Short mmCIF file of C-alpha atoms in Angstrom, two decimals:
data_model
loop_
_atom_site.label_atom_id
_atom_site.label_comp_id
_atom_site.label_asym_id
_atom_site.label_seq_id
_atom_site.Cartn_x
_atom_site.Cartn_y
_atom_site.Cartn_z
CA UNK A 1 58.96 -56.10 -98.97
CA UNK A 2 60.11 -56.17 -102.49
CA UNK A 3 62.07 -53.25 -103.67
CA UNK A 4 62.02 -52.51 -107.25
CA UNK A 5 64.51 -49.66 -108.31
CA UNK A 6 62.84 -46.47 -110.65
CA UNK A 7 63.86 -47.03 -114.53
CA UNK A 8 67.33 -45.27 -115.21
CA UNK A 9 68.15 -43.57 -118.64
CA UNK A 10 69.97 -46.86 -119.80
CA UNK A 11 66.38 -48.07 -119.11
CA UNK A 12 64.05 -46.31 -122.20
CA UNK A 13 66.81 -45.12 -124.50
CA UNK A 14 66.30 -43.45 -127.69
CA UNK A 15 66.16 -44.51 -130.97
CA UNK A 16 69.57 -46.04 -131.94
CA UNK A 17 70.98 -43.51 -135.02
CA UNK A 18 72.88 -44.59 -137.99
CA UNK A 19 75.98 -45.90 -137.46
CA UNK A 20 75.21 -46.01 -133.36
CA UNK A 21 74.22 -49.56 -131.31
CA UNK A 22 72.84 -49.37 -128.18
CA UNK A 23 71.98 -52.11 -126.24
CA UNK A 24 69.36 -52.97 -123.54
CA UNK A 25 69.85 -54.47 -119.99
CA UNK A 26 68.60 -57.81 -120.09
CA UNK A 27 66.05 -58.00 -116.87
CA UNK A 28 66.78 -61.79 -117.11
CA UNK A 29 70.33 -61.70 -115.80
CA UNK A 30 70.59 -63.06 -112.05
CA UNK A 31 71.20 -60.69 -109.01
CA UNK A 32 74.80 -61.80 -108.72
CA UNK A 33 76.07 -60.48 -112.33
CA UNK A 34 76.29 -56.98 -112.76
CA UNK A 35 73.68 -54.59 -113.89
CA UNK A 36 74.34 -51.68 -115.95
CA UNK A 37 72.46 -49.62 -114.62
CA UNK A 38 73.03 -50.00 -111.18
CA UNK A 39 76.40 -50.01 -112.11
CA UNK A 40 76.07 -46.79 -113.40
CA UNK A 41 73.89 -45.54 -110.38
CA UNK A 42 76.96 -47.10 -107.63
CA UNK A 43 78.97 -44.57 -109.95
CA UNK A 44 77.11 -41.39 -109.92
CA UNK A 45 77.13 -41.93 -106.01
CA UNK A 46 80.47 -41.84 -105.74
CA UNK A 47 81.40 -38.64 -107.74
CA UNK A 48 79.91 -36.45 -105.58
CA UNK A 49 77.81 -35.61 -102.38
CA UNK A 50 74.19 -36.19 -104.20
CA UNK A 51 72.19 -39.03 -103.68
CA UNK A 52 71.85 -41.31 -106.81
CA UNK A 53 67.90 -40.71 -108.17
CA UNK A 54 67.92 -37.36 -107.82
CA UNK A 55 66.56 -34.71 -110.18
CA UNK A 56 69.17 -33.60 -113.08
CA UNK A 57 68.21 -30.29 -111.32
CA UNK A 58 69.59 -31.32 -107.73
CA UNK A 59 72.37 -32.96 -109.31
CA UNK A 60 73.78 -29.92 -110.53
CA UNK A 61 72.97 -27.97 -107.69
CA UNK A 62 74.82 -30.57 -105.58
CA UNK A 63 78.04 -30.35 -108.00
CA UNK A 64 78.55 -26.78 -108.13
CA UNK A 65 78.38 -26.84 -104.08
CA UNK A 66 81.46 -28.98 -104.38
CA UNK A 67 82.88 -26.70 -106.98
CA UNK A 68 82.88 -23.59 -104.58
CA UNK A 69 84.17 -25.79 -101.70
CA UNK A 70 87.20 -27.29 -103.77
CA UNK A 71 87.56 -23.77 -104.91
CA UNK A 72 87.45 -22.31 -101.29
CA UNK A 73 90.05 -25.46 -100.70
CA UNK A 74 92.34 -23.66 -102.72
CA UNK A 75 92.03 -20.16 -101.58
CA UNK A 76 92.70 -21.22 -98.23
CA UNK A 77 96.21 -23.22 -99.78
CA UNK A 78 97.41 -20.19 -101.52
CA UNK A 79 97.59 -18.06 -98.48
CA UNK A 80 99.24 -20.91 -96.95
CA UNK A 81 101.63 -20.98 -99.84
CA UNK A 82 102.23 -17.54 -99.20
CA UNK A 83 103.11 -17.62 -95.61
CA UNK A 84 105.03 -20.31 -96.36
CA UNK A 85 107.22 -18.28 -98.79
CA UNK A 86 107.41 -15.17 -96.67
CA UNK A 87 109.00 -17.02 -93.90
CA UNK A 88 111.07 -18.89 -96.83
CA UNK A 89 112.20 -15.00 -97.24
CA UNK A 90 112.75 -14.16 -93.87
CA UNK A 91 115.42 -17.33 -93.63
CA UNK A 92 117.19 -16.27 -97.12
CA UNK A 93 117.06 -12.69 -96.03
CA UNK A 94 119.09 -13.79 -92.43
CA UNK A 95 120.89 -16.15 -94.32
CA UNK A 96 122.37 -13.38 -96.82
CA UNK A 97 123.15 -10.65 -93.77
CA UNK A 98 125.37 -13.53 -92.17
CA UNK A 99 127.15 -14.29 -95.70
CA UNK A 100 127.90 -10.94 -96.02
CA UNK A 101 129.42 -10.10 -92.52
CA UNK A 102 131.22 -13.64 -92.49
CA UNK A 103 132.78 -12.44 -96.21
CA UNK A 104 133.45 -8.99 -94.69
CA UNK A 105 135.37 -10.69 -91.50
CA UNK A 106 137.54 -12.98 -93.92
CA UNK A 107 138.55 -10.13 -96.14
CA UNK A 108 141.59 -8.93 -95.95
CA UNK A 109 143.17 -5.84 -93.03
CA UNK A 110 144.21 -4.04 -96.55
CA UNK A 111 140.89 -5.00 -98.57
CA UNK A 112 138.65 -3.20 -95.44
CA UNK A 113 141.27 -0.28 -95.09
CA UNK A 114 140.86 0.00 -98.68
CA UNK A 115 137.21 0.17 -98.45
CA UNK A 116 136.88 2.28 -95.60
CA UNK A 117 139.23 4.97 -96.84
CA UNK A 118 137.93 5.41 -99.62
CA UNK A 119 133.85 5.78 -98.06
CA UNK A 120 135.76 8.07 -95.40
CA UNK A 121 137.43 10.14 -98.68
CA UNK A 122 133.84 10.09 -99.95
CA UNK A 123 132.62 12.09 -96.60
CA UNK A 124 134.90 14.02 -96.12
CA UNK A 125 135.63 16.25 -99.10
CA UNK A 126 135.68 19.88 -98.99
CA UNK A 127 136.68 22.84 -100.49
CA UNK A 128 140.69 23.64 -101.06
CA UNK A 129 141.92 25.60 -98.02
CA UNK A 130 144.93 27.83 -97.77
CA UNK A 131 147.81 27.73 -95.30
CA UNK A 132 146.09 31.21 -93.93
CA UNK A 133 142.87 29.30 -92.81
CA UNK A 134 144.80 26.45 -91.73
CA UNK A 135 146.72 28.60 -89.62
CA UNK A 136 143.37 30.56 -88.08
CA UNK A 137 141.60 26.85 -87.50
CA UNK A 138 144.59 25.72 -85.39
CA UNK A 139 145.09 28.80 -83.27
CA UNK A 140 141.43 28.89 -83.04
CA UNK A 141 140.97 25.10 -81.84
CA UNK A 142 143.82 25.58 -79.15
CA UNK A 143 141.61 29.09 -77.98
CA UNK A 144 138.45 27.22 -77.80
CA UNK A 145 140.43 24.66 -75.70
CA UNK A 146 141.82 26.83 -73.37
CA UNK A 147 138.10 28.81 -72.97
CA UNK A 148 136.60 25.38 -71.90
CA UNK A 149 139.64 24.66 -69.14
CA UNK A 150 139.07 27.99 -67.50
CA UNK A 151 135.17 27.16 -67.60
CA UNK A 152 136.05 23.95 -65.76
CA UNK A 153 138.34 25.02 -63.66
CA UNK A 154 136.44 27.45 -61.52
CA UNK A 155 136.26 25.82 -58.07
CA UNK A 156 133.02 27.12 -56.95
CA UNK A 157 131.19 25.63 -60.59
CA UNK A 158 132.99 22.08 -59.48
CA UNK A 159 131.62 22.72 -55.72
CA UNK A 160 128.31 22.71 -57.15
CA UNK A 161 128.63 20.25 -60.27
CA UNK A 162 130.57 17.67 -57.67
CA UNK A 163 129.35 18.11 -54.42
CA UNK A 164 130.65 16.24 -51.36
CA UNK A 165 131.82 15.81 -47.95
CA UNK A 166 135.31 17.27 -47.64
CA UNK A 167 136.74 14.69 -45.65
CA UNK A 168 138.53 12.16 -47.60
CA UNK A 169 141.70 11.96 -45.58
CA UNK A 170 143.51 10.44 -48.98
CA UNK A 171 144.29 8.85 -51.95
CA UNK A 172 145.23 4.79 -52.35
CA UNK A 173 148.23 3.66 -54.61
CA UNK A 174 145.39 2.55 -57.11
CA UNK A 175 144.34 6.46 -57.26
CA UNK A 176 147.81 7.69 -57.96
CA UNK A 177 148.05 5.39 -60.91
CA UNK A 178 144.81 6.26 -62.08
CA UNK A 179 145.41 9.70 -61.96
CA UNK A 180 149.01 8.95 -63.84
CA UNK A 181 147.29 7.53 -66.68
CA UNK A 182 144.61 9.81 -66.37
CA UNK A 183 142.32 7.74 -69.45
CA UNK A 184 144.66 6.97 -71.53
CA UNK A 185 145.57 3.49 -70.61
CA UNK A 186 141.83 2.46 -70.76
CA UNK A 187 141.59 3.81 -74.22
CA UNK A 188 144.85 1.67 -74.93
CA UNK A 189 143.37 -1.25 -73.79
CA UNK A 190 140.44 -0.54 -75.84
CA UNK A 191 141.89 -0.15 -78.72
CA UNK A 192 144.20 -3.13 -78.60
CA UNK A 193 141.20 -5.20 -78.96
CA UNK A 194 140.77 -3.78 -82.10
CA UNK A 195 142.30 -5.32 -85.05
CA UNK A 196 145.26 -3.31 -86.34
CA UNK A 197 143.54 -1.31 -89.12
CA UNK A 198 140.42 -0.96 -87.03
CA UNK A 199 142.78 0.05 -84.41
CA UNK A 200 144.18 2.99 -86.78
CA UNK A 201 141.41 4.06 -88.65
CA UNK A 202 139.19 4.34 -84.98
CA UNK A 203 141.85 6.73 -83.67
CA UNK A 204 141.63 8.68 -86.92
CA UNK A 205 138.32 9.50 -87.14
CA UNK A 206 137.92 9.87 -83.61
CA UNK A 207 140.56 12.68 -83.31
CA UNK A 208 138.73 14.21 -86.82
CA UNK A 209 135.15 14.08 -84.94
CA UNK A 210 136.59 16.06 -82.22
CA UNK A 211 138.60 18.27 -84.31
CA UNK A 212 135.55 19.63 -86.33
CA UNK A 213 133.11 19.78 -83.12
CA UNK A 214 135.60 22.29 -81.38
CA UNK A 215 136.63 23.97 -84.42
CA UNK A 216 132.44 24.16 -85.47
CA UNK A 217 131.98 25.11 -81.99
CA UNK A 218 134.30 28.35 -81.79
CA UNK A 219 133.53 29.72 -85.44
CA UNK A 220 130.92 32.36 -85.78
CA UNK A 221 130.68 30.81 -89.22
CA UNK A 222 131.57 27.48 -89.92
CA UNK A 223 134.55 26.32 -90.51
CA UNK A 224 136.48 29.27 -90.41
CA UNK A 225 136.45 33.31 -88.78
CA UNK A 226 138.95 35.19 -88.96
CA UNK A 227 141.73 35.25 -86.07
CA UNK A 228 144.99 36.41 -85.68
CA UNK A 229 148.61 36.09 -87.63
CA UNK A 230 149.84 32.66 -88.01
CA UNK A 231 152.58 31.00 -86.17
CA UNK A 232 155.51 28.33 -86.24
CA UNK A 233 153.23 25.39 -85.12
CA UNK A 234 150.40 26.09 -88.07
CA UNK A 235 153.24 26.92 -90.51
CA UNK A 236 155.12 23.22 -89.65
CA UNK A 237 151.41 21.86 -89.57
CA UNK A 238 150.77 22.90 -92.95
CA UNK A 239 153.93 21.97 -94.37
CA UNK A 240 153.28 18.22 -92.49
CA UNK A 241 149.97 18.44 -94.05
CA UNK A 242 151.01 19.18 -98.07
CA UNK A 243 153.50 16.16 -96.98
CA UNK A 244 151.67 13.41 -95.87
CA UNK A 245 148.02 14.24 -98.08
CA UNK A 246 149.35 16.17 -101.72
CA UNK A 247 147.52 13.68 -103.83
CA UNK A 248 144.19 14.13 -101.74
CA UNK A 249 141.62 17.18 -101.59
CA UNK A 250 142.28 19.92 -98.87
CA UNK A 251 139.87 18.82 -96.48
CA UNK A 252 138.90 20.00 -92.37
CA UNK A 253 138.84 16.45 -91.72
CA UNK A 254 142.11 15.77 -93.26
CA UNK A 255 144.27 18.01 -90.24
CA UNK A 256 143.95 15.36 -88.15
CA UNK A 257 145.10 12.71 -90.42
CA UNK A 258 148.23 15.24 -90.91
CA UNK A 259 148.87 14.58 -87.68
CA UNK A 260 147.88 11.16 -86.60
CA UNK A 261 149.79 9.98 -90.15
CA UNK A 262 153.34 10.78 -87.93
CA UNK A 263 152.85 7.91 -85.66
CA UNK A 264 151.54 4.84 -88.75
CA UNK A 265 152.43 4.42 -91.50
CA UNK A 266 151.01 5.88 -94.76
CA UNK A 267 146.88 5.69 -95.06
CA UNK A 268 146.41 2.84 -97.57
CA UNK A 269 149.20 0.42 -96.40
CA UNK A 270 148.54 -2.91 -96.57
CA UNK A 271 151.11 -3.74 -93.71
CA UNK A 272 149.96 -4.83 -90.19
CA UNK A 273 150.18 -1.65 -87.89
CA UNK A 274 152.17 -2.04 -84.84
CA UNK A 275 151.33 -0.43 -81.41
CA UNK A 276 154.72 1.32 -82.19
CA UNK A 277 153.20 3.74 -84.93
CA UNK A 278 150.62 4.72 -82.61
CA UNK A 279 152.02 7.55 -80.18
CA UNK A 280 151.11 7.77 -76.84
CA UNK A 281 150.80 11.49 -77.59
CA UNK A 282 148.01 11.05 -79.97
CA UNK A 283 146.01 9.13 -77.81
CA UNK A 284 146.68 10.64 -74.35
CA UNK A 285 145.56 14.40 -76.73
CA UNK A 286 142.02 12.62 -77.36
CA UNK A 287 142.12 11.63 -74.06
CA UNK A 288 142.47 15.23 -72.37
CA UNK A 289 140.00 16.73 -74.77
CA UNK A 290 137.51 13.98 -73.14
CA UNK A 291 138.45 14.74 -69.53
CA UNK A 292 138.35 18.81 -70.65
CA UNK A 293 134.58 17.93 -71.88
CA UNK A 294 133.89 15.93 -69.01
CA UNK A 295 133.97 18.58 -66.96
CA UNK A 296 132.37 21.24 -68.43
CA UNK A 297 129.13 21.53 -70.17
CA UNK A 298 129.94 20.25 -73.46
CA UNK A 299 130.25 16.82 -73.36
CA UNK A 300 126.60 16.06 -74.36
CA UNK A 301 127.06 17.70 -77.25
CA UNK A 302 130.87 16.17 -77.96
CA UNK A 303 129.18 12.85 -77.48
CA UNK A 304 126.22 13.19 -79.73
CA UNK A 305 128.18 14.85 -82.20
CA UNK A 306 131.22 11.24 -82.23
CA UNK A 307 128.24 9.14 -82.06
CA UNK A 308 126.95 10.61 -85.50
CA UNK A 309 130.57 10.65 -86.62
CA UNK A 310 132.14 7.46 -85.75
CA UNK A 311 129.30 5.46 -84.87
CA UNK A 312 128.59 2.76 -82.29
CA UNK A 313 131.97 1.97 -81.90
CA UNK A 314 132.55 4.98 -79.88
CA UNK A 315 130.15 3.72 -77.17
CA UNK A 316 133.19 1.76 -75.19
CA UNK A 317 135.52 5.10 -75.42
CA UNK A 318 132.89 7.39 -73.62
CA UNK A 319 132.40 4.63 -70.89
CA UNK A 320 136.18 5.31 -69.97
CA UNK A 321 136.00 8.74 -70.14
CA UNK A 322 132.21 8.98 -68.04
CA UNK A 323 134.21 6.48 -65.69
CA UNK A 324 136.86 8.47 -65.14
CA UNK A 325 134.87 11.53 -64.37
CA UNK A 326 132.97 9.19 -62.17
CA UNK A 327 135.98 8.63 -60.44
CA UNK A 328 137.06 11.88 -59.89
CA UNK A 329 134.12 13.20 -58.88
CA UNK A 330 133.92 10.27 -56.13
CA UNK A 331 137.37 10.40 -55.05
CA UNK A 332 139.30 13.80 -55.60
CA UNK A 333 136.50 16.62 -56.10
CA UNK A 334 134.83 15.06 -52.76
CA UNK A 335 137.77 15.03 -50.73
CA UNK A 336 140.29 17.72 -49.50
CA UNK A 337 142.26 17.52 -53.25
CA UNK A 338 141.64 20.54 -55.50
CA UNK A 339 141.00 21.05 -59.02
CA UNK A 340 142.16 24.34 -60.19
CA UNK A 341 143.82 25.71 -63.30
CA UNK A 342 146.55 27.61 -63.92
CA UNK A 343 144.79 29.68 -66.92
CA UNK A 344 142.68 32.69 -64.61
CA UNK A 345 145.94 34.27 -63.58
CA UNK A 346 146.83 36.73 -66.80
CA UNK A 347 150.74 36.19 -65.59
CA UNK A 348 150.43 32.51 -66.54
CA UNK A 349 148.26 33.05 -69.79
CA UNK A 350 149.17 30.58 -72.28
CA UNK A 351 149.96 30.90 -75.95
CA UNK A 352 147.53 29.58 -78.06
CA UNK A 353 149.74 28.62 -81.02
CA UNK A 354 152.25 26.44 -78.52
CA UNK A 355 149.79 25.65 -76.12
CA UNK A 356 152.87 26.55 -73.50
CA UNK A 357 152.14 29.13 -70.90
CA UNK A 358 154.58 32.62 -71.39
CA UNK A 359 155.93 32.43 -68.25
CA UNK A 360 156.92 28.73 -67.57
CA UNK A 361 159.28 28.90 -65.29
CA UNK A 362 157.81 26.61 -61.90
CA UNK A 363 158.93 28.62 -59.23
CA UNK A 364 156.84 31.51 -60.85
CA UNK A 365 153.67 29.53 -60.93
CA UNK A 366 154.22 28.05 -57.44
CA UNK A 367 155.11 31.92 -56.12
CA UNK A 368 151.80 33.21 -58.12
CA UNK A 369 149.30 30.03 -57.01
CA UNK A 370 151.55 29.13 -53.71
CA UNK A 371 150.81 25.56 -54.24
CA UNK A 372 150.79 22.78 -56.87
CA UNK A 373 147.64 22.05 -58.50
CA UNK A 374 146.01 19.30 -60.80
CA UNK A 375 143.85 20.95 -63.44
CA UNK A 376 142.39 20.53 -66.91
CA UNK A 377 145.93 21.88 -68.73
CA UNK A 378 148.28 19.94 -66.10
CA UNK A 379 148.08 17.00 -64.44
CA UNK A 380 149.19 17.13 -60.72
CA UNK A 381 147.92 16.49 -57.68
CA UNK A 382 148.16 18.47 -54.43
CA UNK A 383 146.74 17.62 -50.86
CA UNK A 384 145.62 20.57 -48.21
CA UNK A 385 145.72 19.71 -44.65
CA UNK A 386 144.42 21.93 -42.03
CA UNK A 387 147.19 22.09 -39.55
CA UNK A 388 144.40 23.62 -36.78
CA UNK A 389 145.39 22.10 -33.55
CA UNK A 390 147.50 21.78 -30.29
CA UNK A 391 150.32 24.49 -31.20
CA UNK A 392 149.21 25.26 -34.65
CA UNK A 393 148.61 28.09 -35.75
CA UNK A 394 144.77 28.73 -36.33
CA UNK A 395 143.58 28.58 -40.04
CA UNK A 396 146.90 27.82 -41.38
CA UNK A 397 146.72 25.08 -44.19
CA UNK A 398 149.77 23.12 -45.64
CA UNK A 399 150.13 22.27 -49.28
CA UNK A 400 151.74 19.05 -50.55
CA UNK A 401 152.74 17.70 -53.72
CA UNK A 402 151.66 14.28 -54.13
CA UNK A 403 152.20 14.22 -57.98
CA UNK A 404 154.11 16.99 -59.85
CA UNK A 405 152.41 18.48 -62.53
CA UNK A 406 152.63 17.98 -65.88
CA UNK A 407 151.80 20.38 -69.19
CA UNK A 408 149.09 18.25 -71.39
CA UNK A 409 149.48 19.70 -74.48
CA UNK A 410 152.96 20.74 -74.75
CA UNK A 411 155.13 17.82 -75.90
CA UNK A 412 152.02 16.09 -78.00
CA UNK A 413 151.85 18.92 -80.08
CA UNK A 414 155.71 19.41 -80.35
CA UNK A 415 156.33 15.68 -80.94
CA UNK A 416 153.39 15.90 -83.41
CA UNK A 417 154.68 18.45 -85.57
CA UNK A 418 158.95 18.08 -85.20
CA UNK A 419 158.73 13.81 -85.67
#
């Protein structure tokens, strides 16, 4: 069957216009020779999805459909581009964070110290304090420590808090060493893992936080309330404070810096801070406060306060304190050893300024209590053994001193002032 294509637009071209030249395809060409009309039709069919020979209106609709599909493709590619940009931004932010951390680690210890001290100074500025106010603050602080010690030295309270069998025969050598060290050894081990500058700053800020917490909790109106007259300890402390921090604003947090600076280089020093500059008294004083708080209801509040004041770095320190309290619960309070305090006895009331017993005679202490004690103000250990048995008086209890008592707060405070 023969096929005759419909006439194309070129077959019926309009009249020649002036200055133009048109040509009509010669139908006598052979089949092997290209014909312009067919070539144009082939080009039209290649330009879009429509078929050659469609009416112009249908060709326009087909072209519109193609444009819409291309526009949808462009929109889709734009969405993919936005996702790629978002992933790139996330990777860039992660890189910037790692770079800042790396730059911070590469800074010299002196530069890190200067920046940290500058931040601490902005956060610790307060109204100037008079000598009388500082005196009352220190006395109130010591008074509150004693009140906490009295609370946690109540044997009945301790039994309720740490119930357990009363059948433990004794303590091994390891436990005795732990009691001798209390918590100081673990505390020192943790601090030795820090850099020298971080070591010093951590101890400073920790002591400041504990100081501020106890002061705020024992004063009716923060930070000060009227108390008794000043004593020599507070005056010496104030003089030391004035010498060490004459150029900076007098603030509550500076009180502890004036104490700890006795064992360290001057604030802002860029030299290496060796462990000799950090006195054992500073560590032990802070450790005993944690122990006192751990045996009373103040531990949760103190933990919350220190976390807010110091940050996440205090968590390891709390772990050491909690570990000590757990060990105390399992190996002392559940045995036949006693945890008591000298404070409830009026004869042995402590001086709030010096933290020394008003009658420090060991013979008097032994006569009043009849035993040596492990307590929150003294560090000592006794063992009570019932002598009931054949040939023994019924109900008689033998008391033996395992670890001699030592006043906790006496020598640290004296050394801080006199050194």
